[in-house]
Short mmCIF file of C-alpha atoms in Angstrom, two decimals:
data_model
loop_
_atom_site.label_atom_id
_atom_site.label_comp_id
_atom_site.label_asym_id
_atom_site.label_seq_id
_atom_site.Cartn_x
_atom_site.Cartn_y
_atom_site.Cartn_z
CA MET A 1400 40.67 117.67 160.61
CA PRO A 1401 42.43 117.43 157.23
CA VAL A 1402 40.34 116.34 154.27
CA ASN A 1403 41.10 112.89 152.85
CA ASN A 1404 41.49 113.85 149.21
CA GLU A 1405 42.05 110.22 148.18
CA LYS A 1406 38.34 109.72 148.80
CA TYR A 1407 37.71 111.87 145.72
CA TYR A 1408 40.83 111.35 143.63
CA THR A 1409 44.46 110.30 143.58
CA PRO A 1410 47.20 111.91 141.49
CA GLU A 1411 47.37 108.73 139.39
CA LEU A 1412 43.60 108.64 138.82
CA LEU A 1413 43.57 112.32 137.93
CA SER A 1414 46.47 111.87 135.52
CA ARG A 1415 44.75 108.98 133.76
CA ALA A 1416 41.45 110.86 133.51
CA LYS A 1417 43.34 113.89 132.20
CA GLY A 1418 44.75 111.66 129.46
CA GLY A 1419 41.29 110.48 128.42
CA ASP A 1420 41.29 107.05 130.08
CA LYS A 1421 37.60 106.03 130.06
CA GLN A 1422 37.80 103.75 133.10
CA ALA A 1423 39.62 106.39 135.15
CA THR A 1424 37.12 109.04 134.08
CA GLU A 1425 34.18 106.89 135.19
CA GLU A 1426 35.90 106.19 138.51
CA LEU A 1427 36.57 109.90 139.04
CA ILE A 1428 32.89 110.66 138.43
CA ARG A 1429 31.84 107.88 140.82
CA ARG A 1430 34.09 109.17 143.58
CA ASN A 1431 32.93 112.75 143.11
CA LYS A 1432 29.21 112.04 142.83
CA PRO A 1433 28.58 113.52 146.33
CA LEU A 1434 30.42 116.70 145.30
CA ILE A 1435 28.40 117.04 142.10
CA ASN A 1436 25.13 116.37 143.95
CA SER A 1437 25.94 119.03 146.54
CA LEU A 1438 26.42 121.59 143.76
CA LEU A 1439 23.24 120.55 141.94
CA LYS A 1440 21.02 121.57 144.85
CA ARG A 1441 21.16 125.28 144.06
CA PHE A 1442 20.36 124.64 140.38
CA LEU A 1443 17.41 122.26 140.79
CA GLN A 1444 15.16 125.27 141.42
CA TYR A 1445 15.60 126.07 137.72
CA SER A 1446 15.13 122.56 136.36
CA GLU A 1447 13.43 119.34 137.44
CA GLU A 1448 15.68 117.18 135.24
CA TYR A 1449 18.12 115.84 137.83
CA ASP A 1450 19.70 113.29 135.49
CA ASP A 1451 20.36 115.92 132.83
CA LEU A 1452 21.90 118.30 135.36
CA PHE A 1453 24.05 115.53 136.82
CA GLN A 1454 25.43 114.77 133.35
CA ILE A 1455 26.30 118.45 132.90
CA GLY A 1456 27.97 118.43 136.32
CA ALA A 1457 29.95 115.34 135.31
CA ILE A 1458 31.06 117.10 132.13
CA GLY A 1459 32.26 119.98 134.29
CA LEU A 1460 34.21 117.54 136.46
CA ILE A 1461 35.87 116.01 133.39
CA LYS A 1462 36.79 119.47 132.07
CA ALA A 1463 38.25 120.31 135.47
CA ALA A 1464 40.37 117.14 135.39
CA ARG A 1465 41.71 117.97 131.94
CA ARG A 1466 42.47 121.60 132.77
CA TYR A 1467 43.77 121.19 136.32
CA ASP A 1468 47.41 121.97 136.99
CA PRO A 1469 48.96 121.32 140.44
CA ASP A 1470 50.86 124.59 139.97
CA TYR A 1471 47.56 126.40 140.64
CA ASN A 1472 48.43 125.80 144.32
CA THR A 1473 44.85 124.79 145.09
CA GLN A 1474 43.22 121.42 145.68
CA PHE A 1475 41.62 119.77 142.66
CA SER A 1476 38.25 119.61 144.43
CA THR A 1477 38.31 123.38 145.02
CA TYR A 1478 39.11 123.98 141.36
CA ALA A 1479 36.48 121.47 140.25
CA VAL A 1480 33.74 123.28 142.20
CA HIS A 1481 34.30 126.43 140.12
CA VAL A 1482 34.41 124.58 136.81
CA ILE A 1483 31.30 122.49 137.56
CA ASN A 1484 29.37 125.56 138.70
CA GLY A 1485 30.38 127.38 135.53
CA GLU A 1486 29.28 124.47 133.35
CA LEU A 1487 25.88 124.27 135.07
CA LYS A 1488 25.35 128.03 134.76
CA ARG A 1489 26.19 128.01 131.06
CA HIS A 1490 23.84 125.08 130.46
CA LEU A 1491 20.91 126.74 132.19
CA ARG A 1492 21.62 130.04 130.47
CA ASP A 1493 21.72 128.36 127.05
CA GLU A 1494 18.56 126.39 127.80
CA GLY A 1495 16.80 129.56 128.90
CA ALA A 1496 15.75 127.99 132.18
CA VAL A 1497 13.75 130.63 134.01
CA LYS A 1498 11.69 128.67 136.51
CA VAL A 1499 11.66 130.50 139.81
CA SER A 1500 9.94 129.23 142.93
CA ARG A 1501 7.36 131.35 144.75
CA SER A 1502 9.54 131.40 147.87
CA LEU A 1503 12.48 132.85 145.91
CA LYS A 1504 10.22 135.50 144.41
CA THR A 1505 9.03 136.42 147.92
CA VAL A 1506 12.61 136.73 149.17
CA TYR A 1507 13.55 138.77 146.10
CA LEU A 1508 10.71 141.26 146.68
CA LYS A 1509 11.72 141.68 150.32
CA VAL A 1510 15.36 142.19 149.37
CA ARG A 1511 14.53 144.75 146.69
CA ALA A 1512 12.30 146.64 149.13
CA ASN A 1513 15.08 146.70 151.72
CA ILE A 1514 17.63 147.86 149.15
CA GLU A 1515 15.38 150.69 148.01
CA TYR A 1516 14.69 151.67 151.62
CA CYS A 1517 18.41 151.84 152.45
CA ILE A 1518 19.18 153.85 149.32
CA LYS A 1519 16.45 156.37 150.08
CA THR A 1520 16.99 156.68 153.84
CA LYS A 1521 20.72 155.99 154.22
CA GLY A 1522 22.06 156.94 150.81
CA TYR A 1523 23.84 153.71 150.02
CA GLU A 1524 23.31 150.20 148.68
CA PRO A 1525 23.43 147.65 151.54
CA GLY A 1526 25.64 144.58 151.24
CA VAL A 1527 24.42 141.01 151.47
CA ALA A 1528 25.41 140.71 155.14
CA GLU A 1529 23.47 143.86 156.06
CA ILE A 1530 20.38 142.80 154.10
CA SER A 1531 20.53 139.41 155.82
CA LYS A 1532 20.63 141.10 159.21
CA ASN A 1533 17.82 143.51 158.32
CA LEU A 1534 15.47 140.81 157.05
CA GLY A 1535 16.52 137.80 159.10
CA ILE A 1536 17.10 135.83 155.89
CA GLY A 1537 20.20 133.73 155.19
CA GLU A 1538 22.86 135.18 152.88
CA ASP A 1539 22.72 132.15 150.56
CA ASP A 1540 18.94 132.55 150.19
CA ILE A 1541 19.36 136.24 149.41
CA ILE A 1542 22.00 135.63 146.75
CA SER A 1543 20.00 132.77 145.20
CA ALA A 1544 16.89 134.94 145.02
CA MET A 1545 18.76 137.86 143.46
CA GLU A 1546 20.35 135.55 140.88
CA ALA A 1547 17.07 133.81 140.04
CA CYS A 1548 14.90 136.93 139.78
CA ARG A 1549 17.15 139.36 137.96
CA ASN A 1550 15.10 141.68 135.79
CA PRO A 1551 15.94 140.94 132.12
CA ASP A 1552 15.67 144.69 131.47
CA HIS A 1553 18.91 145.11 133.38
CA PHE A 1554 20.68 143.24 130.60
CA GLU A 1555 19.29 145.15 127.63
CA ASP A 1556 21.84 146.92 125.47
CA SER A 1557 22.19 150.64 126.05
CA PRO A 1558 22.44 153.17 123.21
CA GLY A 1559 25.94 153.71 121.93
CA GLY A 1560 28.90 151.46 121.49
CA ASP A 1561 30.76 151.86 124.77
CA GLU A 1562 31.60 149.19 127.31
CA ASP A 1563 28.33 149.78 129.12
CA SER A 1564 26.28 148.75 126.08
CA ARG A 1565 27.37 145.18 126.70
CA THR A 1566 25.50 142.93 129.08
CA ASN A 1567 27.03 141.23 132.11
CA ALA A 1568 26.63 137.94 130.24
CA ASP A 1569 28.52 139.36 127.25
CA ILE A 1570 31.34 140.64 129.42
CA ILE A 1571 31.78 137.38 131.31
CA ALA A 1572 31.43 135.27 128.15
CA ASP A 1573 34.07 137.33 126.35
CA THR A 1574 36.61 137.02 129.15
CA SER A 1575 38.55 133.90 130.08
CA ASP A 1576 37.00 131.22 132.26
CA GLU A 1577 39.20 132.24 135.17
CA ILE A 1578 37.32 135.54 135.53
CA GLY A 1579 34.05 133.65 135.53
CA TYR A 1580 35.38 131.44 138.28
CA ALA A 1581 36.67 134.40 140.25
CA LEU A 1582 33.26 136.03 140.09
CA ASP A 1583 31.45 132.88 141.16
CA LYS A 1584 28.99 133.42 143.99
CA ILE A 1585 31.22 131.61 146.48
CA ALA A 1586 34.22 133.81 145.72
CA ILE A 1587 32.15 136.98 145.86
CA LYS A 1588 30.51 136.07 149.14
CA ALA A 1589 33.86 135.21 150.71
CA SER A 1590 35.41 138.47 149.53
CA LEU A 1591 32.62 141.01 150.16
CA ASP A 1592 33.39 141.59 153.81
CA LYS A 1593 37.07 142.24 152.98
CA MET A 1594 36.28 144.99 150.47
CA ASP A 1595 36.05 148.69 151.11
CA MET A 1596 32.55 150.18 151.00
CA LEU A 1597 32.76 151.44 147.40
CA SER A 1598 34.11 148.15 146.05
CA ARG A 1599 31.43 146.20 147.89
CA ARG A 1600 28.66 148.39 146.52
CA ILE A 1601 29.98 148.12 142.96
CA ILE A 1602 30.09 144.32 143.10
CA VAL A 1603 26.63 144.04 144.67
CA LEU A 1604 25.08 146.43 142.14
CA ARG A 1605 26.85 144.94 139.12
CA TYR A 1606 27.01 141.21 139.79
CA ILE A 1607 24.25 140.51 142.31
CA ASN A 1608 21.65 143.10 141.29
CA GLY A 1609 22.69 142.91 137.63
CA LEU A 1610 22.81 146.65 136.93
CA THR A 1611 24.76 148.20 134.07
CA GLN A 1612 27.82 150.34 134.71
CA SER A 1613 25.92 153.54 133.93
CA LYS A 1614 23.10 152.70 136.34
CA THR A 1615 25.64 151.74 138.98
CA ALA A 1616 27.49 155.02 138.46
CA LYS A 1617 24.25 156.99 138.81
CA ILE A 1618 23.39 155.33 142.13
CA LEU A 1619 26.92 155.84 143.48
CA GLY A 1620 27.26 159.40 142.21
CA ILE A 1621 30.41 158.73 140.20
CA SER A 1622 31.19 158.42 136.48
CA GLN A 1623 30.79 155.27 134.40
CA VAL A 1624 34.52 155.40 133.66
CA GLN A 1625 35.29 155.34 137.40
CA VAL A 1626 33.00 152.33 137.85
CA SER A 1627 34.68 150.54 134.94
CA ARG A 1628 38.21 151.15 136.27
CA LYS A 1629 37.31 150.23 139.83
CA GLU A 1630 35.49 147.09 138.69
CA LYS A 1631 38.51 145.99 136.66
CA ARG A 1632 40.77 146.33 139.70
CA ILE A 1633 38.31 144.37 141.85
CA ILE A 1634 38.17 141.55 139.29
CA GLU A 1635 41.96 141.35 139.14
CA LYS A 1636 42.09 141.18 142.94
CA LEU A 1637 39.46 138.41 143.03
CA LYS A 1638 41.44 136.47 140.43
CA SER A 1639 44.67 136.77 142.40
CA GLU A 1640 42.94 135.71 145.63
CA TYR A 1641 41.37 132.70 143.94
CA TYR A 1642 44.62 131.40 142.48
CA ALA A 1643 46.42 132.03 145.76
CA VAL A 1644 44.12 129.58 147.57
#
């Protein structure tokens, strides 16, 4: 059944909001409140301030309206999801929100144990789908736990001035927003099963487990340069797939 986009916006409403019309902006937020609320659910584990998070989500929606171009060949709502998610992530990162529920910690410990087991016994890093099957835990829960419980040590600068001395946060912050959107959890999850084994393992190690390029290279038995080049190609592919939606 086709989605009734007029429930969330009309071209006229979007155009007015894009131009800064206050009334149109408020109407756009009102229509998209269910969308914002659905995205807030995954972030409430980090903060109990619903009203504050909703305001950040609304800011993301407004930014999406101002940036959106029909030539992207994707629905506004699809584009808005990526922008709102990015805005919420930046807010929580800047606020230093680190609250993690006990259930997420439990899932994280189980996932890490399964990853270590597979590396030691099978010689490779399992993907999210395989971990989910091994543990009987949903893929969304696994990804949420890995995101929430990343070890800060994984993001410490390494000696030297090469690419690998930069953190994942530095790399993403220094690139354009479109790369951040392309590497959003939703895009990664949708693309993992389409990737070859090496690509999948690089993305899981780098962007779900939060490892540096050198640590990733060591686990995979290849050079850091190879990881860097392969990762760049994967990112470009994710970007092209996102904008082709």
